[in-house]
Coordinates of C-alpha atoms in Angstrom, one line a residue:
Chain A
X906 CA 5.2 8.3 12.4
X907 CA 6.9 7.4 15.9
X908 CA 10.4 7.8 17.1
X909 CA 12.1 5.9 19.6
X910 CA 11.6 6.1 23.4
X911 CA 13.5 9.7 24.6
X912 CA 13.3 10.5 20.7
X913 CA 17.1 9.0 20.2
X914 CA 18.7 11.2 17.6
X915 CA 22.0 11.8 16.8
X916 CA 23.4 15.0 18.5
X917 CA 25.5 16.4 15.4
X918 CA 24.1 16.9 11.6
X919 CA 27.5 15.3 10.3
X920 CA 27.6 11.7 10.1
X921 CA 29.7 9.3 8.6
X922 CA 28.7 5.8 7.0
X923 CA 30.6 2.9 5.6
X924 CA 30.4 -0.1 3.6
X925 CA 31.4 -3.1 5.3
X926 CA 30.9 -5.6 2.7
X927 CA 29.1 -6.1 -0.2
X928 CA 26.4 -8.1 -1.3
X929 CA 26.7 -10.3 -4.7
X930 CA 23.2 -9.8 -6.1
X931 CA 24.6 -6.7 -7.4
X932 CA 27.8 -5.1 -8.9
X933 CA 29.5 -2.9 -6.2
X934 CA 28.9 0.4 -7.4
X935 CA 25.1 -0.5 -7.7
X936 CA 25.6 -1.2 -3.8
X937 CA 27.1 1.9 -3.2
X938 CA 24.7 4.0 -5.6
X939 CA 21.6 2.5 -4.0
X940 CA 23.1 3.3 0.1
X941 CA 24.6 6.7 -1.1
X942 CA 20.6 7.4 -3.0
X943 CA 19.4 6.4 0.3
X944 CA 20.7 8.5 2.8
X945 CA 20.3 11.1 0.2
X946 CA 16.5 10.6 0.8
X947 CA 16.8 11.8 4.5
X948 CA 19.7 14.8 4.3
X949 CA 17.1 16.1 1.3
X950 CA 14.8 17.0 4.3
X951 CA 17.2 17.7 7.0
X952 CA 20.4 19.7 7.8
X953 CA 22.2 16.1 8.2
X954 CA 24.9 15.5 6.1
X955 CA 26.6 12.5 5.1
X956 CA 30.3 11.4 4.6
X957 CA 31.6 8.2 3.4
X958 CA 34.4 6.6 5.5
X959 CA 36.5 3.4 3.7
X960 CA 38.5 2.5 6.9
X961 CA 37.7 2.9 11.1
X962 CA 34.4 2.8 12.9
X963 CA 31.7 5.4 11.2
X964 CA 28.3 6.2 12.7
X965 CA 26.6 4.0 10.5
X966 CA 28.5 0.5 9.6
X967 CA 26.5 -1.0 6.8
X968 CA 27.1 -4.9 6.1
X969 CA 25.5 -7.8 4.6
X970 CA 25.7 -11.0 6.6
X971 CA 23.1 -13.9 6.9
X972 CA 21.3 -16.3 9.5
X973 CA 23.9 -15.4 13.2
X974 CA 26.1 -12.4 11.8
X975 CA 27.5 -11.4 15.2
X976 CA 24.4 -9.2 17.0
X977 CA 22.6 -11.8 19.4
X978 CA 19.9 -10.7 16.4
X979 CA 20.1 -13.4 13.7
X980 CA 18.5 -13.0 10.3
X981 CA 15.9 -16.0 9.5
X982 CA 16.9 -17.3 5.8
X983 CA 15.0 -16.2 2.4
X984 CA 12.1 -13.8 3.4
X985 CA 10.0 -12.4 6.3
X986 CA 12.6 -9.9 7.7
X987 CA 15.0 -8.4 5.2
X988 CA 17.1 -6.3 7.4
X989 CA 17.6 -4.4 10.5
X990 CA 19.1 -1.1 12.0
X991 CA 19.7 -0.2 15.9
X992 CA 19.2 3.1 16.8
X993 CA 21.3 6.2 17.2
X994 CA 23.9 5.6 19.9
X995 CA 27.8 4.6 20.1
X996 CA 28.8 1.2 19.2
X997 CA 26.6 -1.0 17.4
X998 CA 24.2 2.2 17.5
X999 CA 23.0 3.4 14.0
X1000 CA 24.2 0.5 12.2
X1001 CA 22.3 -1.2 9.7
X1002 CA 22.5 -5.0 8.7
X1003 CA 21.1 -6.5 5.3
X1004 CA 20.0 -10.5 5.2
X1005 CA 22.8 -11.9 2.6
X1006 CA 19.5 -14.4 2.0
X1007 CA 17.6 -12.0 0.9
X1008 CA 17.9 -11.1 -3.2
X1009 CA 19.0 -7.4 -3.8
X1010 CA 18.2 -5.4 -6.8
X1011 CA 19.1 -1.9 -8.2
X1012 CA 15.4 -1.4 -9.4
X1013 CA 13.5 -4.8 -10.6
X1014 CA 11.0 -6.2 -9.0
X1015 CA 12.1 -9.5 -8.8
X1016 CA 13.9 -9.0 -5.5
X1017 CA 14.2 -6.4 -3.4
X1018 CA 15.0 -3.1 -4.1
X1019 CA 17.7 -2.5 -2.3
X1020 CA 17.7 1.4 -2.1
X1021 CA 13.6 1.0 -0.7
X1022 CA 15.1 -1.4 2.3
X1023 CA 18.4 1.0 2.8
X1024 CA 16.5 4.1 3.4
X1025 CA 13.8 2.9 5.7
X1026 CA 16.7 1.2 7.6
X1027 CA 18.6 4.3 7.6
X1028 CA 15.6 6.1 9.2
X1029 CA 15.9 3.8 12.2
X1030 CA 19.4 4.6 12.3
X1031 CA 18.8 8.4 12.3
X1032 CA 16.3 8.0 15.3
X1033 CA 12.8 7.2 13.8
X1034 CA 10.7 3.7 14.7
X1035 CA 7.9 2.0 12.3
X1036 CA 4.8 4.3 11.4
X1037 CA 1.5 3.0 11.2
X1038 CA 0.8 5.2 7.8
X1039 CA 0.6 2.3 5.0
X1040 CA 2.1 5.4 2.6
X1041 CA 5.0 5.8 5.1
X1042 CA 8.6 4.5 3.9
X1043 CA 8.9 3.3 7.8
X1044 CA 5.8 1.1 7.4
X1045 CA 7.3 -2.3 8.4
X1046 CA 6.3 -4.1 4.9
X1047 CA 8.2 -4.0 2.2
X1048 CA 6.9 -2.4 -0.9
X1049 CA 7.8 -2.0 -4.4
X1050 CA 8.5 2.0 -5.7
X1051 CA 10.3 2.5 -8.7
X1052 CA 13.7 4.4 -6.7
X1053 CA 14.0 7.1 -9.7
X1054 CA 10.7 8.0 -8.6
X1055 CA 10.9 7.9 -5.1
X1056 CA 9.5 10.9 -3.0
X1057 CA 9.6 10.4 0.4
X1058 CA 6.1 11.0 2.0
X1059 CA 5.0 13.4 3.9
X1060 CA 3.9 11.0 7.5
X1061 CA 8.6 10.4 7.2
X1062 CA 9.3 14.1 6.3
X1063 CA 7.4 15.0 9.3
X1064 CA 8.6 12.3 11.2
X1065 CA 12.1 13.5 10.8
X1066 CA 11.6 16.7 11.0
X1067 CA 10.5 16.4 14.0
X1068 CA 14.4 15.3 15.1
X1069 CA 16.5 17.4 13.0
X1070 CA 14.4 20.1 11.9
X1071 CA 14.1 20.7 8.2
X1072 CA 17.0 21.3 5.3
X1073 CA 18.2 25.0 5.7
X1074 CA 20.2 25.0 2.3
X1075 CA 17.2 24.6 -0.6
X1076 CA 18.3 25.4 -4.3
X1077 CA 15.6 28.3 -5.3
X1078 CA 16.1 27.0 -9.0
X1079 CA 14.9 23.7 -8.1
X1080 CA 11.5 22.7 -7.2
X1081 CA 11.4 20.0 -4.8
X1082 CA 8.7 17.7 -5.5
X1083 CA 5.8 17.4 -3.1
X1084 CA 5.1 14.4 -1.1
X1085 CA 2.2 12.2 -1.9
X1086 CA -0.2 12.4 0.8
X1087 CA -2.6 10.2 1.8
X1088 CA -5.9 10.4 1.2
X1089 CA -8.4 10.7 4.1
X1090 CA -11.6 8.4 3.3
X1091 CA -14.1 11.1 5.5
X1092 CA -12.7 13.7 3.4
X1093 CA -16.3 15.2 2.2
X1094 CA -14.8 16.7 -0.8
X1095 CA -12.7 14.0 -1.9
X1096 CA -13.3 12.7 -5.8
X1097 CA -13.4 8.8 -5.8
X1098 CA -11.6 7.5 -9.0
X1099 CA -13.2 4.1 -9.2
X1100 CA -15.4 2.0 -6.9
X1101 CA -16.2 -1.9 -7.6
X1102 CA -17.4 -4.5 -5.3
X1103 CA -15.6 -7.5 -5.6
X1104 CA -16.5 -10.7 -4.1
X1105 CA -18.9 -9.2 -1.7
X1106 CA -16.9 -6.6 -0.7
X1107 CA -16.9 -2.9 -1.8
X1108 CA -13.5 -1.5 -2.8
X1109 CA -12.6 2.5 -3.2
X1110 CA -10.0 4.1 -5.1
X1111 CA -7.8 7.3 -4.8
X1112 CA -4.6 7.6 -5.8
X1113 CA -2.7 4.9 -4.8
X1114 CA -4.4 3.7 -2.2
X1115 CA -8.0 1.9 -1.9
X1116 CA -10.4 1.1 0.5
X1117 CA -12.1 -1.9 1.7
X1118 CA -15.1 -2.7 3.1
X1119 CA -16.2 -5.8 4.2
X1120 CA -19.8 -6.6 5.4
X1121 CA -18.7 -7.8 9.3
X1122 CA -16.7 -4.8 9.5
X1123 CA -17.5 -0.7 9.8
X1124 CA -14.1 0.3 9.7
X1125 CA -13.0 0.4 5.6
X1126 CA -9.2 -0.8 5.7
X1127 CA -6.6 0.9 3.8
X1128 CA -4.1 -0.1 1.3
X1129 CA -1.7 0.8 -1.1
X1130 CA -3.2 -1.0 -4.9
X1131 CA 0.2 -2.7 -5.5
X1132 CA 0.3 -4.3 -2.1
X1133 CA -3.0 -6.5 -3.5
X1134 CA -2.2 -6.2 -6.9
X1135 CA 1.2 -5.6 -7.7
X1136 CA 1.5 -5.4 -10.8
X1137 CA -1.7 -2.8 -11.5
X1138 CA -1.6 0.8 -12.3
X1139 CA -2.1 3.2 -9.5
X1140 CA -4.5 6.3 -9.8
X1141 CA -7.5 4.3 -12.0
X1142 CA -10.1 5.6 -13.9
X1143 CA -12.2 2.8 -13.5
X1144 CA -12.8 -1.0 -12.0
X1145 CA -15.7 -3.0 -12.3
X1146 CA -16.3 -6.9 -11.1
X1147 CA -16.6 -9.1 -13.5
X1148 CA -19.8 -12.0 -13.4
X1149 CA -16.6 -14.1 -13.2
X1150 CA -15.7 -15.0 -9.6
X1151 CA -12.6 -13.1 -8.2
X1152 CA -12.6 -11.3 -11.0
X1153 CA -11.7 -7.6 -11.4
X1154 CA -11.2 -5.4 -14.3
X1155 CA -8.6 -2.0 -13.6
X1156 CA -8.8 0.7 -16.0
X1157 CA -6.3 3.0 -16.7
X1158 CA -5.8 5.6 -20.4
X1159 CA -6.2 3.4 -22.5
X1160 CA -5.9 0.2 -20.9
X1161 CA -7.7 -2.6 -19.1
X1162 CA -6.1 -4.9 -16.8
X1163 CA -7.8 -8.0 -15.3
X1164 CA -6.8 -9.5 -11.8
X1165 CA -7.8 -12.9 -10.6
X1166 CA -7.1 -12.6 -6.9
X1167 CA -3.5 -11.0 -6.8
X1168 CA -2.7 -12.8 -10.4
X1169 CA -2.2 -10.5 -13.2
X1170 CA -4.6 -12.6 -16.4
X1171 CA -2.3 -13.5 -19.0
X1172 CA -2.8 -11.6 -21.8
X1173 CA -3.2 -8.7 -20.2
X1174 CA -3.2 -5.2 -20.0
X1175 CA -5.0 -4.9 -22.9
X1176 CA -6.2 -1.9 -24.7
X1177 CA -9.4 -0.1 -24.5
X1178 CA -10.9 -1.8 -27.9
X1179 CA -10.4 -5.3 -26.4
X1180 CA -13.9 -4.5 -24.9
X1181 CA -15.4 -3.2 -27.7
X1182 CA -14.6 0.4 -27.3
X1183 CA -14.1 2.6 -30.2
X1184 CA -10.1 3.4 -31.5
X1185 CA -11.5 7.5 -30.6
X1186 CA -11.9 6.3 -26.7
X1187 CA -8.8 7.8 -24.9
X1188 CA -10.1 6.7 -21.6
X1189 CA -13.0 6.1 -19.7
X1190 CA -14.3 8.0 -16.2
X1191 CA -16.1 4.4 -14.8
X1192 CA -17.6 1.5 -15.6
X1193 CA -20.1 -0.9 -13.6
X1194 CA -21.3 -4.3 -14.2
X1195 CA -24.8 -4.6 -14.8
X1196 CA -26.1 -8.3 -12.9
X1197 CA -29.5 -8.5 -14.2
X1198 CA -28.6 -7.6 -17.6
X1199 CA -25.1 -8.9 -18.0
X1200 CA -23.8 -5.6 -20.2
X1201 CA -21.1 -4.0 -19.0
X1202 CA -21.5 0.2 -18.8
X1203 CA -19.3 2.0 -19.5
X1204 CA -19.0 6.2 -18.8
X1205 CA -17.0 8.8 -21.2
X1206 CA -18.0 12.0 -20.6
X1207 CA -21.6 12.8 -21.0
X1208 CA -22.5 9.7 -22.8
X1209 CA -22.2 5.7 -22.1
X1210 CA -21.7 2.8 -24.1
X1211 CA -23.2 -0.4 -23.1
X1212 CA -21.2 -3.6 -23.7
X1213 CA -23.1 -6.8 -24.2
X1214 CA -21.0 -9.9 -21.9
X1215 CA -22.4 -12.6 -23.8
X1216 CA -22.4 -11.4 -27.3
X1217 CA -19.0 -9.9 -26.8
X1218 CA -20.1 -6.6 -28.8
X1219 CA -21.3 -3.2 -28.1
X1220 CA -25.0 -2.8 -28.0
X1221 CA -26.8 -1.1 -30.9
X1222 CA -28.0 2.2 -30.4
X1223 CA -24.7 3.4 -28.3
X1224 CA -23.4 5.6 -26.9
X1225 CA -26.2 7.2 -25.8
X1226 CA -26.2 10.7 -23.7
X1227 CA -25.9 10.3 -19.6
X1228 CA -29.5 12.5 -19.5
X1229 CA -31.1 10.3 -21.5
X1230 CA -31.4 7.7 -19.1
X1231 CA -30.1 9.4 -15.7
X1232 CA -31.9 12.7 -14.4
X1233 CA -30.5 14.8 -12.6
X1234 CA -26.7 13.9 -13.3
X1235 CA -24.9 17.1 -12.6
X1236 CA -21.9 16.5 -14.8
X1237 CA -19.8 13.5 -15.8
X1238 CA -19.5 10.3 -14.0
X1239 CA -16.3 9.8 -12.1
X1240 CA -17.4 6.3 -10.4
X1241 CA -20.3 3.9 -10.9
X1242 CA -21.1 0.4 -9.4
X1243 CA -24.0 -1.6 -8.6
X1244 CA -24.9 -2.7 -5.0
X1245 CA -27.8 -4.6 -3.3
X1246 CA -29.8 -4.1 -7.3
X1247 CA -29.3 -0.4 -7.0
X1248 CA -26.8 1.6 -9.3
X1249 CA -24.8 4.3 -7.7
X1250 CA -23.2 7.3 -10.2
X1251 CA -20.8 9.4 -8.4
X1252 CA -20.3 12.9 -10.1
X1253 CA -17.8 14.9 -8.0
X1254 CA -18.5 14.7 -4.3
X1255 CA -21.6 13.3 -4.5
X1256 CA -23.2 9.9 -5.6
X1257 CA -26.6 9.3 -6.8
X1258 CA -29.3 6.4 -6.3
X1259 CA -30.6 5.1 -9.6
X1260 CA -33.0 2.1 -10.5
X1261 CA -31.0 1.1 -13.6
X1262 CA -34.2 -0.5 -15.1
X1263 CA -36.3 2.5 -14.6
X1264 CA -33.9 5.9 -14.6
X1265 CA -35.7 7.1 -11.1
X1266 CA -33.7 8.9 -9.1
X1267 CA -33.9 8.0 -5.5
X1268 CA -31.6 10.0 -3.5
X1269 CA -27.7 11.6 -3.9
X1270 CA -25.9 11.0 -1.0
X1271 CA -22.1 12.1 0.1
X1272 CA -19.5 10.4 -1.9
X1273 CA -18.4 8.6 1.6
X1274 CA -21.9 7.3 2.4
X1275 CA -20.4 3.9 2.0
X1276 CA -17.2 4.5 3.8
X1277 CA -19.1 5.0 7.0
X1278 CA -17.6 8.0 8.1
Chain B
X1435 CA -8.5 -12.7 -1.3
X1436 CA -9.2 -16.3 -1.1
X1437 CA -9.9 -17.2 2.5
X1438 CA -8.3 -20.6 3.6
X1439 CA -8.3 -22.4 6.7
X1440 CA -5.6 -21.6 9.6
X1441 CA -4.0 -24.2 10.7
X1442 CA -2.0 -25.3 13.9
X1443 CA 1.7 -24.3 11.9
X1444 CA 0.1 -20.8 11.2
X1445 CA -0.6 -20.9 14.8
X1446 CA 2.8 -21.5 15.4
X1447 CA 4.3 -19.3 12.8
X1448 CA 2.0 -16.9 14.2
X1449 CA 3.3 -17.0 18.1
X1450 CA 7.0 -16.6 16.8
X1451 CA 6.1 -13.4 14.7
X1452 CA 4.2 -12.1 17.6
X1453 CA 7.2 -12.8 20.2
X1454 CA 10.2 -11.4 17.6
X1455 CA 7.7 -8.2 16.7
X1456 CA 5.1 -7.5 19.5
X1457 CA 7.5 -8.7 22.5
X1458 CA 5.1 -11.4 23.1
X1459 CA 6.1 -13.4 26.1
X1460 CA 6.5 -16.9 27.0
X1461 CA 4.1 -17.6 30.0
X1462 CA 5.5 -19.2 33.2
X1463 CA 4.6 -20.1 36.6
X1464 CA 0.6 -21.0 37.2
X1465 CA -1.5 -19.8 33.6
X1466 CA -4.3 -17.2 33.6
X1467 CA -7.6 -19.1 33.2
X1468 CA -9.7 -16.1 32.9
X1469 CA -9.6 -13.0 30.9
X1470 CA -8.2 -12.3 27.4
X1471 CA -5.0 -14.8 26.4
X1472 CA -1.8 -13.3 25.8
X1473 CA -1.6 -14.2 22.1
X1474 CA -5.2 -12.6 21.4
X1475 CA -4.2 -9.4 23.2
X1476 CA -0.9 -9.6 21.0
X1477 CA -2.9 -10.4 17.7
X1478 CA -5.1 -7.4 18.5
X1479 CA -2.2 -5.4 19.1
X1480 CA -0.7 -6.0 15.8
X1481 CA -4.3 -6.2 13.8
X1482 CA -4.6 -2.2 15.5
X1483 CA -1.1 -1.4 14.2
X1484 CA -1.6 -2.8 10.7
X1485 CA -5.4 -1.4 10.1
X1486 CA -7.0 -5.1 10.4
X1487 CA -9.9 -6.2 12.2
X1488 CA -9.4 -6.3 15.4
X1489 CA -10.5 -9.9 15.9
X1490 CA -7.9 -10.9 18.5
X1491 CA -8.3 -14.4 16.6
X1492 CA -5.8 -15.7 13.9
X1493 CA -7.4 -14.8 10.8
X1494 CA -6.1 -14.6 6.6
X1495 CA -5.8 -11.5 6.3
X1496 CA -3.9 -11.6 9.4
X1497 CA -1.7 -14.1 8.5
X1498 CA -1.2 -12.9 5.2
X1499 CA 0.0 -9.6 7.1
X1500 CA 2.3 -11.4 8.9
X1501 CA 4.1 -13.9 5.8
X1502 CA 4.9 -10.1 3.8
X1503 CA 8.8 -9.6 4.2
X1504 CA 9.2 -6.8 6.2
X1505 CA 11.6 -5.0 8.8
X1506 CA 13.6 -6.8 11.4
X1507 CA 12.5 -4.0 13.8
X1508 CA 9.8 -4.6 16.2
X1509 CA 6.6 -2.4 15.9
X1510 CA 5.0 -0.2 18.4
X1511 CA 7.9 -0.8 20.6
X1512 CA 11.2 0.2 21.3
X1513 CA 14.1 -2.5 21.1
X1514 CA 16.5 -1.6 23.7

């Protein structure tokens, strides 16, 4: 997180806000739901408390206004930036505009959600600048969350904390849900949840976020899943890369999703018997594409079934037990894919080297090998 | 994902996000021949912030960065 320069904040825990105007995407009391939700988001965390003015100057003036709307700061028409908030001070200090070109919503994501863009203005207003933590609600991009979900994460809660110190009034009889952290990629202990490569690249999954790794560069770059694909699940069970160019499978309980690029394939998600999977199959652990073979493997608990591309059925003879054909497997396998004609299995912590052809073992390695931590 | 060619408008659209979000600055007077350019210390500056590659050069995935909507507020620095 950063704050601004002298860490600006407000000198006084009450603060008063008002509605200027509104804007016509939505009704008015989704307007004033969604602002009201929104500061809630920060006084959750903080002794600051909010108070609704209708008439006079409050600490925050919210207003929608498009293109020039009277700040030497004009908005620039449908897209790019959404909205804008100065920081604490008198005046035009605090205040928070919205781009009338811009579509609101209440929650759809056709639009933007307008409580998402209200509360990480609202943190400028209360003193805090953009954070370089792609999980952050002060990351500069907008991002779709579903606001009856909506946790503020930890990088923000810190981040204001920081300021204002944290809420001294908590209800004992309500347990306040913990912030989703983000995953650190040298984490030695950390449990992958899929790994695929996908067009030459390697891509890791935790949570909500993945990795990427590209060939010309060391440094694996992290993203939230929904900010490549947004419409896919987040915290996967599997991915694999289809023989299919661009083409990526997502697997989540029991259903597959494919992605062309960022596109959603018609058709799906689909469930888990759409690629020949027994109805019993509740979910899968992983799944790799095998190249020199075209079947498709794919992992439930100590056995794996093998899928046959071209034939579109499940080989004979499946599922068979992991042992069977991979020594030395400690448990179940949480990842698989296939890179440079060898097969990595992760169990846990750790991967493991495998000629697919042969079962030989070469060598287990740290989960992160591949992240070059 | 797919990688396409930038061209002189991204260029351009690319020197007004850097100015209205990493306080890029119009040169004046006689231009630096030698040493890094303005706009590639900018483009690093913003590839750093957003976990790119720190090319310095214009490339898709920087672009693509760029053309997500996003907060009027500039990063890494403090509007006055």
């Amino acid at each position: 997180f950063s704050t601004f320069e002298n860490n600006l904040k407000w000198q006084k825990n009450s603060l008063t806000y008002r509605i200027e105007n509104y804007t016509p995407d939505m009704s008015m009391s989704e307007v004033d739901d969604s602002i009201e939700k929104a500061l809630q988001v920060w006084a959750k965390v903080t002794p600051l408390r909010f108070t609704r003015l209708y008439s006079g100057t409050a600490d925050i003036m919210i207003s929608f206004g498009g293109r020039a709307h009277g700040d030497h700061y004009p908005f620039d028409g449908p897209g790019s930036t959404l909205a804008h908030a100065f920081s604490p001070g008198p005046g035009i200090g605090g205040d928070a505009h919205f781009d009338e070109d811009e579509t609101f919503t209440l929650r759809s994501r056709k639009g933007f959600v307008l409580f998402m863009v209200a509360a990480h203005e609202f943190g400028h207003s209360l003193g805090l600048s953009h954070s370089d933590d792609r999980s952050a609600l002060m990351y500069p991009v907008y991002t779709y969350k579903n606001p009856d979900t909506f946790v503020l994460p930890q990088d923000d809660v810190k981040g204001i904390q920081s300021l204002y110190g944290p809420n001294p009034v908590k209800n004992p009889f309500v347990a306040e849900p913990q912030p989703p952290p983000t995953p650190d990629a040298c984490d030695s202990t950390i449990v992958l949840d899929a790994v695929t490569t996908l067009q030459g690249e390697m891509l890791f999954f935790k949570d909500s976020f993945f990795w990427r790794s590209t060939p010309s560069s060391r440094t694996p770059q992290q993203s939230l899943i929904t900010n490549l694909w947004p419409k896919a699940p987040v915290s996967i069970d599997a991915a694999y890369e289809s023989q299919q160019p661009g083409k990526i499978f997502l697997f989540k309980r029991q259903h597959v999703w494919a992605f062309t690029g960022s596109d959603l394939v018609p058709g799906y998600p689909k469930s888990l018997t759409s690629v020949g999977l027994p109805r019993g199959v509740k979910n899968i652990d992983a799944a790799l594409y095998d190249v020199d073979s075209g079947k498709t493997l794919f992992f439930v608990g100590n056995s794996y079934f093998s899928y046959d591309d071209a034939r579109k059925t499940m080989d004979n003879g499946f599922p068979k037990r992991l042992d069977q054909t991979f020594s030395g497997l400690p448990g179940k396998v949480t990842a698989a894919f296939q890179y440079r004609g060898f097969t990595y299995l992760y169990s846990g912590p750790h991967m493991f080297e495998y000629n697919l052809k042969t079962g030989r073992l070469y060598r287990v390695l740290r989960n992160n090998y591949f992240l070059h931590c | 994902m797919p990688v396409s060619e930038v061209t002189a408008q991204d260029e351009s659209f690319a020197e007004t996000y850097l100015k209205k979000f990493f306080n890029l600055t119009e040169e004046s007077g006689p231009s630096v021949r030698r040493g890094i350019s303005p706009v590639s210390k900018k483009l690093s500056e913003m590839q750093k912030f957003f976990g790119l590659q720190i090319t310095g050069t214009l490339d898709s995935d920087t672009l693509a960065v760029m053309k997500k909507p996003r907060c009027g507020v500039p990063d890494g620095t403090v509007a006055r």
